[in-house]
């Protein structure tokens, strides 16, 4: 991620997030679904082909998107949810991040790990350089442990698509 500070200088930040196997499997199922969706769409509307090859080839900014009335691919952004999914207008744009942050804090996840996962640290400060006190292996193990308990609490199950 990049942003500009008050002095006009570019700042760089990044996040490293661990992903539990249940979540990885669901993402893999979603990508299989997208491929099948693309193939079915081509058969039904060959003239309206949307380009989701970028997603399937890991070249897109995000794997989530909307399709407008003209079959135009619109990449997902939190602000676009209000337009394309008005039934979710009552939720704050980053409700998912706030939910996760509260869950981790309430379950005593180390604050440094919560901040690292959500990108809450000083700009241009690398969390994973040679002088960092955070251990990436410990970070991953902690986050996977908390994800496991949250997945069980919410009852997430693998869902297969088309």
Coordinates of C-alpha atoms in Angstrom, one line a residue:
X1 CA 0.0 0.0 0.0
X2 CA 1.2 3.5 -0.6
X3 CA 0.0 6.9 0.8
X4 CA 1.3 10.4 0.8
X5 CA 2.2 12.1 4.1
X6 CA 1.7 15.8 4.9
X7 CA 5.1 16.6 3.4
X8 CA 4.2 15.1 0.0
X9 CA 6.5 12.1 0.5
X10 CA 5.3 8.6 -0.4
X11 CA 5.0 6.2 2.4
X12 CA 4.9 2.4 1.9
X13 CA 3.2 -0.1 4.1
X14 CA 2.3 -3.7 3.8
X15 CA 0.5 -6.5 5.6
X16 CA 1.2 -10.1 5.9
X17 CA -1.8 -12.2 6.9
X18 CA -1.8 -15.8 7.7
X19 CA -4.6 -17.8 6.1
X20 CA -6.1 -20.9 7.7
X21 CA -6.5 -24.0 5.5
X22 CA -10.3 -23.7 5.6
X23 CA -10.0 -20.2 4.2
X24 CA -7.5 -21.3 1.6
X25 CA -9.7 -24.1 0.5
X26 CA -12.7 -21.7 0.2
X27 CA -10.6 -19.3 -1.9
X28 CA -9.5 -22.2 -4.2
X29 CA -13.2 -23.2 -4.6
X30 CA -14.1 -19.6 -5.4
X31 CA -11.4 -19.6 -8.2
X32 CA -12.8 -22.9 -9.6
X33 CA -16.2 -21.3 -9.5
X34 CA -14.9 -18.2 -11.4
X35 CA -13.4 -20.4 -14.1
X36 CA -16.7 -22.3 -14.5
X37 CA -18.7 -19.0 -14.4
X38 CA -16.5 -17.6 -17.2
X39 CA -16.9 -20.7 -19.3
X40 CA -20.7 -20.7 -18.9
X41 CA -20.9 -17.0 -19.6
X42 CA -19.0 -17.4 -22.8
X43 CA -21.4 -20.0 -24.0
X44 CA -24.5 -18.0 -23.1
X45 CA -23.3 -14.5 -24.0
X46 CA -20.2 -14.8 -26.3
X47 CA -20.4 -11.1 -27.2
X48 CA -20.5 -10.0 -23.5
X49 CA -17.3 -11.7 -22.4
X50 CA -15.9 -10.2 -19.2
X51 CA -12.2 -10.4 -18.7
X52 CA -11.7 -12.4 -15.5
X53 CA -8.5 -14.1 -16.9
X54 CA -6.5 -11.5 -14.9
X55 CA -8.0 -12.9 -11.7
X56 CA -7.5 -16.5 -12.7
X57 CA -3.9 -15.8 -13.6
X58 CA -3.1 -13.8 -10.4
X59 CA -2.7 -10.5 -12.2
X60 CA -5.7 -8.7 -10.8
X61 CA -5.6 -6.4 -7.7
X62 CA -8.4 -8.4 -6.1
X63 CA -10.2 -11.7 -6.8
X64 CA -13.6 -10.1 -5.9
X65 CA -15.6 -8.0 -8.3
X66 CA -18.9 -6.9 -9.5
X67 CA -20.4 -7.1 -13.0
X68 CA -22.5 -4.2 -14.1
X69 CA -25.5 -4.2 -16.4
X70 CA -23.3 -4.1 -19.5
X71 CA -21.2 -7.1 -18.2
X72 CA -18.3 -4.8 -17.4
X73 CA -15.9 -6.1 -14.7
X74 CA -15.8 -3.7 -11.8
X75 CA -13.1 -4.5 -9.2
X76 CA -14.2 -4.7 -5.6
X77 CA -13.7 -1.6 -3.4
X78 CA -15.5 -1.0 -0.1
X79 CA -17.2 2.2 -1.4
X80 CA -18.6 0.2 -4.3
X81 CA -20.5 -2.1 -2.0
X82 CA -23.1 0.7 -1.3
X83 CA -23.8 0.9 -5.1
X84 CA -23.8 -2.8 -6.1
X85 CA -25.0 -4.3 -2.8
X86 CA -27.4 -1.8 -1.3
X87 CA -28.7 -4.4 1.2
X88 CA -25.4 -4.0 3.0
X89 CA -25.5 -0.3 3.4
X90 CA -26.2 -0.5 7.1
X91 CA -22.7 -2.0 7.7
X92 CA -19.7 0.3 8.1
X93 CA -17.3 0.0 5.1
X94 CA -14.6 -1.8 7.1
X95 CA -16.9 -3.8 9.4
X96 CA -14.9 -7.0 8.7
X97 CA -11.7 -5.4 9.9
X98 CA -13.3 -4.0 13.0
X99 CA -14.9 -7.3 13.8
X100 CA -11.6 -9.2 13.4
X101 CA -9.7 -6.6 15.5
X102 CA -12.2 -6.8 18.4
X103 CA -12.3 -10.6 18.3
X104 CA -8.5 -10.8 18.4
X105 CA -8.2 -8.3 21.2
X106 CA -11.0 -9.8 23.3
X107 CA -9.3 -13.2 22.9
X108 CA -5.9 -11.8 24.1
X109 CA -4.0 -11.9 20.8
X110 CA -0.8 -10.0 21.2
X111 CA -1.4 -6.4 20.3
X112 CA 1.7 -6.2 18.0
X113 CA 0.2 -9.1 15.9
X114 CA -3.2 -7.4 15.7
X115 CA -1.5 -4.2 14.5
X116 CA 0.7 -6.0 12.0
X117 CA -2.2 -7.9 10.5
X118 CA -4.3 -4.8 10.1
X119 CA -1.5 -2.6 9.0
X120 CA -1.6 -0.4 12.1
X121 CA 2.0 0.7 12.5
X122 CA 4.1 3.8 11.6
X123 CA 4.6 4.4 8.0
X124 CA 7.9 3.2 6.5
X125 CA 8.5 1.0 9.5
X126 CA 9.2 -2.5 8.3
X127 CA 7.8 -5.1 10.6
X128 CA 9.9 -7.9 9.2
X129 CA 13.4 -6.4 8.8
X130 CA 16.5 -7.8 10.6
X131 CA 16.0 -5.5 13.6
X132 CA 12.3 -6.4 14.1
X133 CA 11.3 -7.9 17.4
X134 CA 8.4 -9.7 15.7
X135 CA 9.1 -13.3 14.7
X136 CA 7.2 -14.1 11.5
X137 CA 6.8 -17.8 12.4
X138 CA 5.3 -17.0 15.8
X139 CA 3.1 -14.4 14.2
X140 CA 1.7 -16.9 11.7
X141 CA 1.2 -19.6 14.4
X142 CA -0.7 -17.1 16.7
X143 CA -2.9 -15.9 13.9
X144 CA -3.7 -19.4 12.6
X145 CA -4.7 -20.4 16.2
X146 CA -7.1 -17.4 16.5
X147 CA -8.5 -18.0 13.1
X148 CA -9.1 -21.7 14.0
X149 CA -11.2 -20.6 17.0
X150 CA -13.1 -17.9 15.0
X151 CA -13.8 -20.4 12.2
X152 CA -15.3 -22.8 14.7
X153 CA -17.2 -20.1 16.5
X154 CA -18.8 -18.9 13.3
X155 CA -19.3 -22.4 11.9
X156 CA -17.5 -21.8 8.7
X157 CA -17.6 -24.8 6.3
X158 CA -16.1 -25.3 2.9
X159 CA -18.7 -24.5 0.2
X160 CA -18.2 -25.8 -3.3
X161 CA -19.5 -23.9 -6.3
X162 CA -20.7 -24.8 -9.8

